[in-house]
PDB file of C-alpha atoms in Angstrom:
ATOM      1  CA  MET A 141      58.445  -1.212  16.115  1.00  0.00           C
ATOM      2  CA  ARG A 142      58.437   2.598  15.895  1.00  0.00           C
ATOM      3  CA  VAL A 143      55.633   4.080  13.740  1.00  0.00           C
ATOM      4  CA  SER A 144      56.350   7.320  12.035  1.00  0.00           C
ATOM      5  CA  PRO A 145      53.858  10.244  11.877  1.00  0.00           C
ATOM      6  CA  VAL A 146      53.587   9.754   8.149  1.00  0.00           C
ATOM      7  CA  GLN A 147      52.519   6.107   8.635  1.00  0.00           C
ATOM      8  CA  ILE A 148      49.890   7.216  11.122  1.00  0.00           C
ATOM      9  CA  TRP A 149      48.543   9.854   8.701  1.00  0.00           C
ATOM     10  CA  VAL A 150      48.275   7.401   5.790  1.00  0.00           C
ATOM     11  CA  SER A 151      46.565   4.663   7.844  1.00  0.00           C
ATOM     12  CA  ALA A 152      44.079   6.970   9.560  1.00  0.00           C
ATOM     13  CA  PRO A 153      40.425   6.933   8.398  1.00  0.00           C
ATOM     14  CA  PRO A 154      39.572   9.906   6.154  1.00  0.00           C
ATOM     15  CA  TYR A 155      37.315  11.470   8.776  1.00  0.00           C
ATOM     16  CA  LEU A 156      40.200  11.647  11.271  1.00  0.00           C
ATOM     17  CA  ARG A 157      42.511  13.564   8.939  1.00  0.00           C
ATOM     18  CA  ALA A 158      42.819  17.238   9.156  1.00  0.00           C
ATOM     19  CA  VAL A 159      41.321  19.537   6.481  1.00  0.00           C
ATOM     20  CA  SER A 160      43.847  19.711   3.671  1.00  0.00           C
ATOM     21  CA  GLN A 161      44.106  23.458   3.481  1.00  0.00           C
ATOM     22  CA  PRO A 162      43.448  25.578   6.589  1.00  0.00           C
ATOM     23  CA  ARG A 163      40.991  28.395   6.176  1.00  0.00           C
ATOM     24  CA  PRO A 164      42.107  31.930   6.982  1.00  0.00           C
ATOM     25  CA  PHE A 165      41.180  33.098  10.484  1.00  0.00           C
ATOM     26  CA  ARG A 166      38.201  35.280  11.040  1.00  0.00           C
ATOM     27  CA  PHE A 167      36.667  36.522  14.247  1.00  0.00           C
ATOM     28  CA  ALA A 168      33.241  37.381  15.569  1.00  0.00           C
ATOM     29  CA  VAL A 169      31.844  38.911  18.811  1.00  0.00           C
ATOM     30  CA  GLN A 170      28.935  37.461  20.748  1.00  0.00           C
ATOM     31  CA  GLU A 171      27.089  40.256  22.617  1.00  0.00           C
ATOM     32  CA  HIS A 172      23.970  40.164  24.767  1.00  0.00           C
ATOM     33  CA  ARG A 173      22.796  43.617  25.721  1.00  0.00           C
ATOM     34  CA  ALA A 174      23.213  47.371  25.578  1.00  0.00           C
ATOM     35  CA  PRO A 175      21.810  50.186  27.711  1.00  0.00           C
ATOM     36  CA  SER A 176      20.308  52.158  24.853  1.00  0.00           C
ATOM     37  CA  ALA A 177      19.812  52.182  21.109  1.00  0.00           C
ATOM     38  CA  GLY A 178      22.723  54.510  20.628  1.00  0.00           C
ATOM     39  CA  ALA A 179      25.033  52.332  22.691  1.00  0.00           C
ATOM     40  CA  TRP A 180      24.066  49.285  20.726  1.00  0.00           C
ATOM     41  CA  LYS A 181      24.791  50.995  17.369  1.00  0.00           C
ATOM     42  CA  ASP A 182      28.066  52.274  18.747  1.00  0.00           C
ATOM     43  CA  LYS A 183      29.009  48.748  19.844  1.00  0.00           C
ATOM     44  CA  ALA A 184      28.259  47.387  16.378  1.00  0.00           C
ATOM     45  CA  ARG A 185      30.378  50.074  14.701  1.00  0.00           C
ATOM     46  CA  GLN A 186      33.203  49.431  17.165  1.00  0.00           C
ATOM     47  CA  VAL A 187      33.136  45.669  16.495  1.00  0.00           C
ATOM     48  CA  GLU A 188      33.308  46.388  12.755  1.00  0.00           C
ATOM     49  CA  SER A 189      36.191  48.933  13.172  1.00  0.00           C
ATOM     50  CA  LEU A 190      38.242  46.500  15.264  1.00  0.00           C
ATOM     51  CA  GLY A 191      38.362  43.991  12.364  1.00  0.00           C
ATOM     52  CA  TYR A 192      35.746  41.503  13.491  1.00  0.00           C
ATOM     53  CA  SER A 193      33.758  39.982  10.668  1.00  0.00           C
ATOM     54  CA  ALA A 194      30.497  39.352  12.518  1.00  0.00           C
ATOM     55  CA  LEU A 195      28.348  40.292  15.558  1.00  0.00           C
ATOM     56  CA  TYR A 196      26.194  37.489  16.971  1.00  0.00           C
ATOM     57  CA  LEU A 197      23.410  37.357  19.609  1.00  0.00           C
ATOM     58  CA  PRO A 198      22.177  34.321  21.525  1.00  0.00           C
ATOM     59  CA  ASP A 199      18.501  33.477  22.060  1.00  0.00           C
ATOM     60  CA  HIS A 200      17.507  33.218  25.750  1.00  0.00           C
ATOM     61  CA  PHE A 201      14.867  34.631  28.002  1.00  0.00           C
ATOM     62  CA  THR A 202      17.495  35.962  30.403  1.00  0.00           C
ATOM     63  CA  ASP A 203      19.043  39.477  30.477  1.00  0.00           C
ATOM     64  CA  GLN A 204      19.577  40.039  26.735  1.00  0.00           C
ATOM     65  CA  MET A 205      17.998  41.901  23.856  1.00  0.00           C
ATOM     66  CA  GLY A 206      15.590  40.195  21.437  1.00  0.00           C
ATOM     67  CA  PRO A 207      17.855  38.972  18.677  1.00  0.00           C
ATOM     68  CA  ILE A 208      15.783  39.758  15.589  1.00  0.00           C
ATOM     69  CA  ALA A 209      15.322  43.494  16.237  1.00  0.00           C
ATOM     70  CA  ALA A 210      18.824  43.911  17.678  1.00  0.00           C
ATOM     71  CA  LEU A 211      20.502  42.250  14.727  1.00  0.00           C
ATOM     72  CA  MET A 212      18.661  44.432  12.269  1.00  0.00           C
ATOM     73  CA  ALA A 213      19.690  47.568  14.205  1.00  0.00           C
ATOM     74  CA  ALA A 214      23.315  46.429  14.170  1.00  0.00           C
ATOM     75  CA  ALA A 215      23.165  45.817  10.401  1.00  0.00           C
ATOM     76  CA  ASP A 216      21.695  49.260   9.814  1.00  0.00           C
ATOM     77  CA  ALA A 217      24.471  50.892  11.891  1.00  0.00           C
ATOM     78  CA  THR A 218      27.321  49.155   9.894  1.00  0.00           C
ATOM     79  CA  THR A 219      28.362  48.662   6.312  1.00  0.00           C
ATOM     80  CA  SER A 220      30.268  45.365   6.112  1.00  0.00           C
ATOM     81  CA  LEU A 221      29.709  43.664   9.483  1.00  0.00           C
ATOM     82  CA  ARG A 222      27.826  40.394   9.296  1.00  0.00           C
ATOM     83  CA  VAL A 223      25.102  39.786  11.895  1.00  0.00           C
ATOM     84  CA  GLY A 224      23.706  36.474  13.113  1.00  0.00           C
ATOM     85  CA  SER A 225      22.052  34.348  15.674  1.00  0.00           C
ATOM     86  CA  LEU A 226      24.136  32.066  17.887  1.00  0.00           C
ATOM     87  CA  VAL A 227      21.628  30.480  17.937  1.00  0.00           C
ATOM     88  CA  PHE A 228      17.882  30.724  17.484  1.00  0.00           C
ATOM     89  CA  ASP A 229      16.203  28.089  19.633  1.00  0.00           C
ATOM     90  CA  ASN A 230      13.975  26.093  17.294  1.00  0.00           C
ATOM     91  CA  ASP A 231      11.404  25.478  20.028  1.00  0.00           C
ATOM     92  CA  TYR A 232      10.711  29.190  20.450  1.00  0.00           C
ATOM     93  CA  ARG A 233       9.666  29.863  16.822  1.00  0.00           C
ATOM     94  CA  HIS A 234       7.768  27.772  14.203  1.00  0.00           C
ATOM     95  CA  PRO A 235      10.113  27.243  11.169  1.00  0.00           C
ATOM     96  CA  VAL A 236       7.607  28.942   8.797  1.00  0.00           C
ATOM     97  CA  VAL A 237       7.747  32.064  11.015  1.00  0.00           C
ATOM     98  CA  LEU A 238      11.545  31.903  11.440  1.00  0.00           C
ATOM     99  CA  ALA A 239      12.135  31.409   7.690  1.00  0.00           C
ATOM    100  CA  LYS A 240      10.266  34.649   6.969  1.00  0.00           C
ATOM    101  CA  GLU A 241      12.137  36.581   9.667  1.00  0.00           C
ATOM    102  CA  ALA A 242      15.510  35.209   8.506  1.00  0.00           C
ATOM    103  CA  ALA A 243      14.851  36.009   4.821  1.00  0.00           C
ATOM    104  CA  THR A 244      13.749  39.540   5.786  1.00  0.00           C
ATOM    105  CA  LEU A 245      16.893  40.039   7.894  1.00  0.00           C
ATOM    106  CA  ASP A 246      18.982  38.885   4.962  1.00  0.00           C
ATOM    107  CA  MET A 247      17.212  41.105   2.513  1.00  0.00           C
ATOM    108  CA  LEU A 248      17.282  44.229   4.708  1.00  0.00           C
ATOM    109  CA  SER A 249      20.965  43.701   5.599  1.00  0.00           C
ATOM    110  CA  ASP A 250      21.942  43.369   1.927  1.00  0.00           C
ATOM    111  CA  GLY A 251      22.985  39.742   2.409  1.00  0.00           C
ATOM    112  CA  ARG A 252      24.954  40.054   5.713  1.00  0.00           C
ATOM    113  CA  PHE A 253      22.961  37.608   7.819  1.00  0.00           C
ATOM    114  CA  ASP A 254      24.123  34.264   9.272  1.00  0.00           C
ATOM    115  CA  LEU A 255      21.267  31.973  10.334  1.00  0.00           C
ATOM    116  CA  GLY A 256      22.267  30.052  13.466  1.00  0.00           C
ATOM    117  CA  LEU A 257      19.857  27.331  14.615  1.00  0.00           C
ATOM    118  CA  GLY A 258      19.772  25.093  17.616  1.00  0.00           C
ATOM    119  CA  ALA A 259      17.581  22.490  19.267  1.00  0.00           C
ATOM    120  CA  GLY A 260      17.472  24.366  22.548  1.00  0.00           C
ATOM    121  CA  TRP A 261      19.357  23.421  25.673  1.00  0.00           C
ATOM    122  CA  LEU A 262      18.905  25.736  28.712  1.00  0.00           C
ATOM    123  CA  ALA A 263      16.336  24.079  30.955  1.00  0.00           C
ATOM    124  CA  THR A 264      15.528  27.232  32.921  1.00  0.00           C
ATOM    125  CA  ASP A 265      14.414  28.949  29.720  1.00  0.00           C
ATOM    126  CA  TYR A 266      11.819  26.284  29.223  1.00  0.00           C
ATOM    127  CA  GLU A 267      10.782  26.146  32.803  1.00  0.00           C
ATOM    128  CA  GLN A 268      10.257  29.880  33.152  1.00  0.00           C
ATOM    129  CA  ALA A 269       8.381  30.162  29.888  1.00  0.00           C
ATOM    130  CA  GLY A 270       6.214  27.106  30.468  1.00  0.00           C
ATOM    131  CA  ILE A 271       7.497  25.359  27.364  1.00  0.00           C
ATOM    132  CA  PRO A 272       7.826  21.542  27.645  1.00  0.00           C
ATOM    133  CA  PHE A 273      11.530  20.618  27.892  1.00  0.00           C
ATOM    134  CA  ASP A 274      11.578  17.344  25.931  1.00  0.00           C
ATOM    135  CA  GLY A 275      14.551  15.079  25.801  1.00  0.00           C
ATOM    136  CA  PRO A 276      17.439  15.965  23.503  1.00  0.00           C
ATOM    137  CA  GLY A 277      16.484  13.310  20.917  1.00  0.00           C
ATOM    138  CA  LYS A 278      13.039  14.814  20.440  1.00  0.00           C
ATOM    139  CA  ARG A 279      14.353  18.357  20.339  1.00  0.00           C
ATOM    140  CA  ILE A 280      16.973  17.426  17.730  1.00  0.00           C
ATOM    141  CA  GLY A 281      14.350  15.543  15.751  1.00  0.00           C
ATOM    142  CA  ARG A 282      12.271  18.740  15.601  1.00  0.00           C
ATOM    143  CA  LEU A 283      15.311  20.697  14.497  1.00  0.00           C
ATOM    144  CA  GLU A 284      16.069  18.229  11.693  1.00  0.00           C
ATOM    145  CA  GLU A 285      12.543  18.752  10.362  1.00  0.00           C
ATOM    146  CA  ALA A 286      12.653  22.503  10.864  1.00  0.00           C
ATOM    147  CA  LEU A 287      15.807  22.695   8.740  1.00  0.00           C
ATOM    148  CA  GLN A 288      13.987  20.962   5.867  1.00  0.00           C
ATOM    149  CA  VAL A 289      11.100  23.388   6.137  1.00  0.00           C
ATOM    150  CA  ILE A 290      13.264  26.515   6.325  1.00  0.00           C
ATOM    151  CA  LYS A 291      15.490  25.477   3.407  1.00  0.00           C
ATOM    152  CA  GLY A 292      12.361  24.591   1.390  1.00  0.00           C
ATOM    153  CA  LEU A 293      10.876  28.073   2.017  1.00  0.00           C
ATOM    154  CA  PHE A 294      14.111  29.671   0.766  1.00  0.00           C
ATOM    155  CA  THR A 295      13.683  28.147  -2.695  1.00  0.00           C
ATOM    156  CA  GLY A 296      10.952  30.559  -3.795  1.00  0.00           C
ATOM    157  CA  LYS A 297       8.789  27.663  -4.936  1.00  0.00           C
ATOM    158  CA  PRO A 298       5.643  26.335  -3.269  1.00  0.00           C
ATOM    159  CA  PHE A 299       6.734  23.960  -0.573  1.00  0.00           C
ATOM    160  CA  SER A 300       4.901  21.197   1.302  1.00  0.00           C
ATOM    161  CA  PHE A 301       6.219  19.002   4.156  1.00  0.00           C
ATOM    162  CA  THR A 302       4.728  16.274   6.271  1.00  0.00           C
ATOM    163  CA  GLY A 303       6.768  15.125   9.214  1.00  0.00           C
ATOM    164  CA  GLU A 304       6.312  13.964  12.764  1.00  0.00           C
ATOM    165  CA  HIS A 305       6.544  17.480  14.180  1.00  0.00           C
ATOM    166  CA  TYR A 306       5.652  19.884  11.333  1.00  0.00           C
ATOM    167  CA  GLN A 307       3.149  19.821   8.500  1.00  0.00           C
ATOM    168  CA  VAL A 308       3.355  22.489   5.841  1.00  0.00           C
ATOM    169  CA  LYS A 309       1.026  22.828   2.861  1.00  0.00           C
ATOM    170  CA  ALA A 310       2.058  24.581  -0.363  1.00  0.00           C
ATOM    171  CA  ILE A 311       3.668  27.668   1.217  1.00  0.00           C
ATOM    172  CA  GLU A 312       5.746  29.879  -0.978  1.00  0.00           C
ATOM    173  CA  GLY A 313       8.488  31.665   0.980  1.00  0.00           C
ATOM    174  CA  SER A 314       8.512  35.415   0.749  1.00  0.00           C
ATOM    175  CA  PRO A 315      10.547  37.533   0.763  1.00  0.00           C
ATOM    176  CA  LEU A 316      13.504  35.568  -0.483  1.00  0.00           C
ATOM    177  CA  PRO A 317      16.935  35.899   1.001  1.00  0.00           C
ATOM    178  CA  VAL A 318      19.615  37.827  -0.958  1.00  0.00           C
ATOM    179  CA  GLN A 319      22.251  35.141  -0.404  1.00  0.00           C
ATOM    180  CA  LYS A 320      21.769  32.028  -2.550  1.00  0.00           C
ATOM    181  CA  PRO A 321      20.707  29.334  -2.015  1.00  0.00           C
ATOM    182  CA  HIS A 322      20.249  30.772   1.545  1.00  0.00           C
ATOM    183  CA  PRO A 323      22.142  32.609   4.254  1.00  0.00           C
ATOM    184  CA  PRO A 324      25.015  30.598   5.773  1.00  0.00           C
ATOM    185  CA  ILE A 325      23.487  28.180   8.225  1.00  0.00           C
ATOM    186  CA  VAL A 326      25.313  27.892  11.577  1.00  0.00           C
ATOM    187  CA  LEU A 327      24.779  24.630  13.443  1.00  0.00           C
ATOM    188  CA  GLY A 328      26.716  23.277  16.367  1.00  0.00           C
ATOM    189  CA  GLY A 329      26.747  21.308  19.552  1.00  0.00           C
ATOM    190  CA  GLY A 330      28.772  18.881  21.594  1.00  0.00           C
ATOM    191  CA  GLY A 331      27.070  15.526  21.175  1.00  0.00           C
ATOM    192  CA  PRO A 332      27.343  13.014  18.337  1.00  0.00           C
ATOM    193  CA  ARG A 333      23.811  13.404  16.934  1.00  0.00           C
ATOM    194  CA  MET A 334      23.848  17.182  16.850  1.00  0.00           C
ATOM    195  CA  LEU A 335      27.337  17.447  15.385  1.00  0.00           C
ATOM    196  CA  ARG A 336      26.591  14.846  12.727  1.00  0.00           C
ATOM    197  CA  LEU A 337      23.500  16.858  11.797  1.00  0.00           C
ATOM    198  CA  ALA A 338      25.609  20.038  11.660  1.00  0.00           C
ATOM    199  CA  ALA A 339      28.170  18.337   9.484  1.00  0.00           C
ATOM    200  CA  ARG A 340      25.470  17.225   7.000  1.00  0.00           C
ATOM    201  CA  GLU A 341      23.454  20.405   6.845  1.00  0.00           C
ATOM    202  CA  GLY A 342      25.517  23.334   8.161  1.00  0.00           C
ATOM    203  CA  ASP A 343      27.751  25.790   6.366  1.00  0.00           C
ATOM    204  CA  ILE A 344      29.405  26.788   9.625  1.00  0.00           C
ATOM    205  CA  VAL A 345      29.822  24.115  12.318  1.00  0.00           C
ATOM    206  CA  ASN A 346      30.339  25.435  15.824  1.00  0.00           C
ATOM    207  CA  VAL A 347      32.035  22.968  18.168  1.00  0.00           C
ATOM    208  CA  ASN A 348      30.592  23.408  21.646  1.00  0.00           C
ATOM    209  CA  PHE A 349      30.326  21.763  25.002  1.00  0.00           C
ATOM    210  CA  ASP A 350      27.900  18.823  25.337  1.00  0.00           C
ATOM    211  CA  LEU A 351      24.803  20.703  26.511  1.00  0.00           C
ATOM    212  CA  ARG A 352      22.401  17.735  27.033  1.00  0.00           C
ATOM    213  CA  GLU A 353      22.437  18.234  30.831  1.00  0.00           C
ATOM    214  CA  GLY A 354      20.579  21.512  30.356  1.00  0.00           C
ATOM    215  CA  ARG A 355      22.612  23.589  32.755  1.00  0.00           C
ATOM    216  CA  VAL A 356      26.163  24.793  33.266  1.00  0.00           C
ATOM    217  CA  SER A 357      28.130  22.506  35.623  1.00  0.00           C
ATOM    218  CA  ARG A 358      31.539  21.039  36.206  1.00  0.00           C
ATOM    219  CA  LYS A 359      30.465  17.997  34.177  1.00  0.00           C
ATOM    220  CA  LEU A 360      29.455  20.185  31.220  1.00  0.00           C
ATOM    221  CA  VAL A 361      32.815  22.071  31.267  1.00  0.00           C
ATOM    222  CA  ARG A 362      34.743  18.850  31.171  1.00  0.00           C
ATOM    223  CA  THR A 363      33.077  17.903  27.863  1.00  0.00           C
ATOM    224  CA  GLY A 364      35.072  20.745  26.325  1.00  0.00           C
ATOM    225  CA  LEU A 365      38.508  19.206  27.074  1.00  0.00           C
ATOM    226  CA  ALA A 366      40.951  18.871  24.262  1.00  0.00           C
ATOM    227  CA  GLU A 367      40.605  15.089  23.972  1.00  0.00           C
ATOM    228  CA  ALA A 368      36.809  15.366  23.905  1.00  0.00           C
ATOM    229  CA  THR A 369      37.113  17.971  21.157  1.00  0.00           C
ATOM    230  CA  ASP A 370      39.241  15.553  19.139  1.00  0.00           C
ATOM    231  CA  GLU A 371      36.390  13.055  19.290  1.00  0.00           C
ATOM    232  CA  LYS A 372      33.871  15.720  18.241  1.00  0.00           C
ATOM    233  CA  LEU A 373      35.916  16.623  15.211  1.00  0.00           C
ATOM    234  CA  GLY A 374      35.967  12.929  14.348  1.00  0.00           C
ATOM    235  CA  TRP A 375      32.163  12.821  14.320  1.00  0.00           C
ATOM    236  CA  ILE A 376      32.056  15.930  12.166  1.00  0.00           C
ATOM    237  CA  ARG A 377      34.507  14.716   9.586  1.00  0.00           C
ATOM    238  CA  GLU A 378      32.952  11.294   9.367  1.00  0.00           C
ATOM    239  CA  ALA A 379      29.438  12.687   8.825  1.00  0.00           C
ATOM    240  CA  ALA A 380      30.609  15.432   6.467  1.00  0.00           C
ATOM    241  CA  GLY A 381      32.472  13.152   4.132  1.00  0.00           C
ATOM    242  CA  ASP A 382      33.375  14.844   0.932  1.00  0.00           C
ATOM    243  CA  ARG A 383      31.860  18.163   1.988  1.00  0.00           C
ATOM    244  CA  ILE A 384      34.270  18.702   4.899  1.00  0.00           C
ATOM    245  CA  ASP A 385      36.341  21.220   2.977  1.00  0.00           C
ATOM    246  CA  SER A 386      33.247  23.343   2.300  1.00  0.00           C
ATOM    247  CA  ILE A 387      32.489  23.612   6.047  1.00  0.00           C
ATOM    248  CA  GLU A 388      33.844  26.412   8.155  1.00  0.00           C
ATOM    249  CA  LEU A 389      34.667  25.162  11.658  1.00  0.00           C
ATOM    250  CA  SER A 390      34.125  27.493  14.511  1.00  0.00           C
ATOM    251  CA  VAL A 391      34.430  27.661  18.250  1.00  0.00           C
ATOM    252  CA  THR A 392      33.006  30.030  20.887  1.00  0.00           C
ATOM    253  CA  ILE A 393      35.436  31.241  23.450  1.00  0.00           C
ATOM    254  CA  PHE A 394      33.571  31.599  26.711  1.00  0.00           C
ATOM    255  CA  LEU A 395      36.561  33.094  28.595  1.00  0.00           C
ATOM    256  CA  ALA A 396      39.266  35.152  26.986  1.00  0.00           C
ATOM    257  CA  ASN A 397      41.795  36.663  29.425  1.00  0.00           C
ATOM    258  CA  VAL A 398      44.671  38.731  28.120  1.00  0.00           C
ATOM    259  CA  THR A 399      47.277  38.386  30.905  1.00  0.00           C
ATOM    260  CA  ASP A 400      50.962  37.910  31.488  1.00  0.00           C
ATOM    261  CA  ASP A 401      50.223  35.379  34.288  1.00  0.00           C
ATOM    262  CA  ARG A 402      48.414  32.637  32.475  1.00  0.00           C
ATOM    263  CA  GLU A 403      49.537  29.899  34.878  1.00  0.00           C
ATOM    264  CA  SER A 404      47.903  31.541  37.915  1.00  0.00           C
ATOM    265  CA  VAL A 405      44.633  32.084  36.045  1.00  0.00           C
ATOM    266  CA  ALA A 406      44.690  28.498  34.814  1.00  0.00           C
ATOM    267  CA  THR A 407      45.441  27.085  38.230  1.00  0.00           C
ATOM    268  CA  THR A 408      42.536  28.935  39.805  1.00  0.00           C
ATOM    269  CA  MET A 409      40.141  27.796  37.085  1.00  0.00           C
ATOM    270  CA  ALA A 410      41.388  24.210  37.221  1.00  0.00           C
ATOM    271  CA  ALA A 411      40.567  23.993  40.954  1.00  0.00           C
ATOM    272  CA  GLY A 412      37.001  24.955  40.182  1.00  0.00           C
ATOM    273  CA  PHE A 413      36.569  22.556  37.309  1.00  0.00           C
ATOM    274  CA  GLY A 414      38.374  19.558  38.805  1.00  0.00           C
ATOM    275  CA  THR A 415      41.041  19.506  36.094  1.00  0.00           C
ATOM    276  CA  GLU A 416      44.722  20.262  35.726  1.00  0.00           C
ATOM    277  CA  PRO A 417      45.974  23.807  34.742  1.00  0.00           C
ATOM    278  CA  GLY A 418      47.324  22.321  31.507  1.00  0.00           C
ATOM    279  CA  ASP A 419      43.881  21.042  30.639  1.00  0.00           C
ATOM    280  CA  VAL A 420      42.424  24.556  31.046  1.00  0.00           C
ATOM    281  CA  LEU A 421      45.137  26.053  28.831  1.00  0.00           C
ATOM    282  CA  GLU A 422      44.451  23.487  26.069  1.00  0.00           C
ATOM    283  CA  MET A 423      40.632  23.696  26.237  1.00  0.00           C
ATOM    284  CA  PRO A 424      39.511  25.308  22.956  1.00  0.00           C
ATOM    285  CA  HIS A 425      36.748  27.317  24.696  1.00  0.00           C
ATOM    286  CA  PHE A 426      39.217  29.235  26.890  1.00  0.00           C
ATOM    287  CA  LEU A 427      42.059  31.583  25.809  1.00  0.00           C
ATOM    288  CA  ILE A 428      44.430  32.793  28.527  1.00  0.00           C
ATOM    289  CA  GLY A 429      47.770  34.566  28.113  1.00  0.00           C
ATOM    290  CA  THR A 430      49.609  37.414  26.425  1.00  0.00           C
ATOM    291  CA  VAL A 431      48.740  38.491  22.917  1.00  0.00           C
ATOM    292  CA  ASP A 432      51.645  36.392  21.625  1.00  0.00           C
ATOM    293  CA  GLU A 433      50.493  33.341  23.567  1.00  0.00           C
ATOM    294  CA  LEU A 434      46.949  33.727  22.341  1.00  0.00           C
ATOM    295  CA  VAL A 435      48.118  33.950  18.791  1.00  0.00           C
ATOM    296  CA  ASP A 436      50.248  30.823  19.177  1.00  0.00           C
ATOM    297  CA  ALA A 437      47.405  28.942  20.883  1.00  0.00           C
ATOM    298  CA  LEU A 438      44.925  29.718  18.107  1.00  0.00           C
ATOM    299  CA  LYS A 439      47.435  28.634  15.435  1.00  0.00           C
ATOM    300  CA  ARG A 440      47.998  25.358  17.256  1.00  0.00           C
ATOM    301  CA  ARG A 441      44.263  24.752  17.592  1.00  0.00           C
ATOM    302  CA  ARG A 442      43.702  25.413  13.909  1.00  0.00           C
ATOM    303  CA  ASP A 443      46.446  22.864  13.074  1.00  0.00           C
ATOM    304  CA  ARG A 444      44.864  20.318  15.483  1.00  0.00           C
ATOM    305  CA  TYR A 445      41.136  20.833  14.887  1.00  0.00           C
ATOM    306  CA  GLY A 446      40.847  22.789  11.672  1.00  0.00           C
ATOM    307  CA  VAL A 447      38.979  25.576  13.538  1.00  0.00           C
ATOM    308  CA  SER A 448      39.484  28.944  11.931  1.00  0.00           C
ATOM    309  CA  PHE A 449      36.373  31.009  12.941  1.00  0.00           C
ATOM    310  CA  VAL A 450      36.728  32.247  16.528  1.00  0.00           C
ATOM    311  CA  ILE A 451      33.860  33.878  18.429  1.00  0.00           C
ATOM    312  CA  VAL A 452      34.723  35.859  21.553  1.00  0.00           C
ATOM    313  CA  PRO A 453      32.611  37.484  24.297  1.00  0.00           C
ATOM    314  CA  GLY A 454      31.584  41.092  23.810  1.00  0.00           C
ATOM    315  CA  ASP A 455      33.171  42.304  27.039  1.00  0.00           C
ATOM    316  CA  VAL A 456      36.701  41.440  25.744  1.00  0.00           C
ATOM    317  CA  ALA A 457      36.268  42.553  22.166  1.00  0.00           C
ATOM    318  CA  GLU A 458      38.535  45.591  22.550  1.00  0.00           C
ATOM    319  CA  LEU A 459      41.234  43.838  24.590  1.00  0.00           C
ATOM    320  CA  PHE A 460      41.203  40.938  22.138  1.00  0.00           C
ATOM    321  CA  ALA A 461      41.518  43.234  19.077  1.00  0.00           C
ATOM    322  CA  PRO A 462      45.412  42.925  18.816  1.00  0.00           C
ATOM    323  CA  VAL A 463      44.923  39.178  18.313  1.00  0.00           C
ATOM    324  CA  VAL A 464      42.362  39.873  15.578  1.00  0.00           C
ATOM    325  CA  ALA A 465      44.794  42.335  13.964  1.00  0.00           C
ATOM    326  CA  ARG A 466      47.565  39.683  13.929  1.00  0.00           C
ATOM    327  CA  LEU A 467      45.532  36.785  12.647  1.00  0.00           C
ATOM    328  CA  ALA A 468      42.424  37.879  10.674  1.00  0.00           C
ATOM    329  CA  GLY A 469      42.760  36.815   7.042  1.00  0.00           C
ATOM    330  CA  THR A 470      45.948  34.767   7.611  1.00  0.00           C
TER     331      THR A 470
END
């Protein structure tokens, strides 16, 4: 018996159904470094002028600027651009310290700060800094508690907390963030526990590779295939329940290539990853093709996954700007 698409839609569990009304597209740039203060401010102003809504920085001990100072400088250099962390590693900062820094960033940027938090994943960061690299379960457990502490300190009331990892006694958060009840919280990941936490606690949920291996590898890349992403969206929707429509779904593009020979690029990449060229072209973390092809790909991915917030690498921000001009706000 042939089953119609309508029958499949009606019979599917609620967490497998697409968001009822797609959000308008918006775009951000993830940058790492600049050669000088002037160059960094110029970069922030360029990102703003090209139509991107936000500028994000990661949090590693490799060749990048310290995110707190750099984000504040970018906010000072712009007027409407949002700034944010993608993401602060919870193991590098006690949540009481991070809550104060985040609230200060939000206050001094006039409410243009996005607070991205993660459990930590890059093993070499931990090894080089002499920080114990606990298993993913323990790191995520710490993050779960840290979120409670940070949100508690954003209330403006004396806050106490006793958990396995953190104990806080009657601290009143100060200053308070401008955005209420707090800056948008960005959480993400590629495994079920992290994505379910993000779906319960995050305002923006970033769908990523499964990073539990602690390093970039062929195995890690394959966790970003389209079918694996379908499964991740299922975890998110199931955990989010009724709040799914209040969540903005995002994805980080790790390779964006504006080219009129997408097949050749995809074929070369597929050989390195052990996949087919078609898999590379459908992977939501890669964008390869002409401006028209990139626009069509992003529309298809929003229809399939509900992802509307797209974050691209800083080195392609200018080349990618025609896509932003076509899609932002639509």
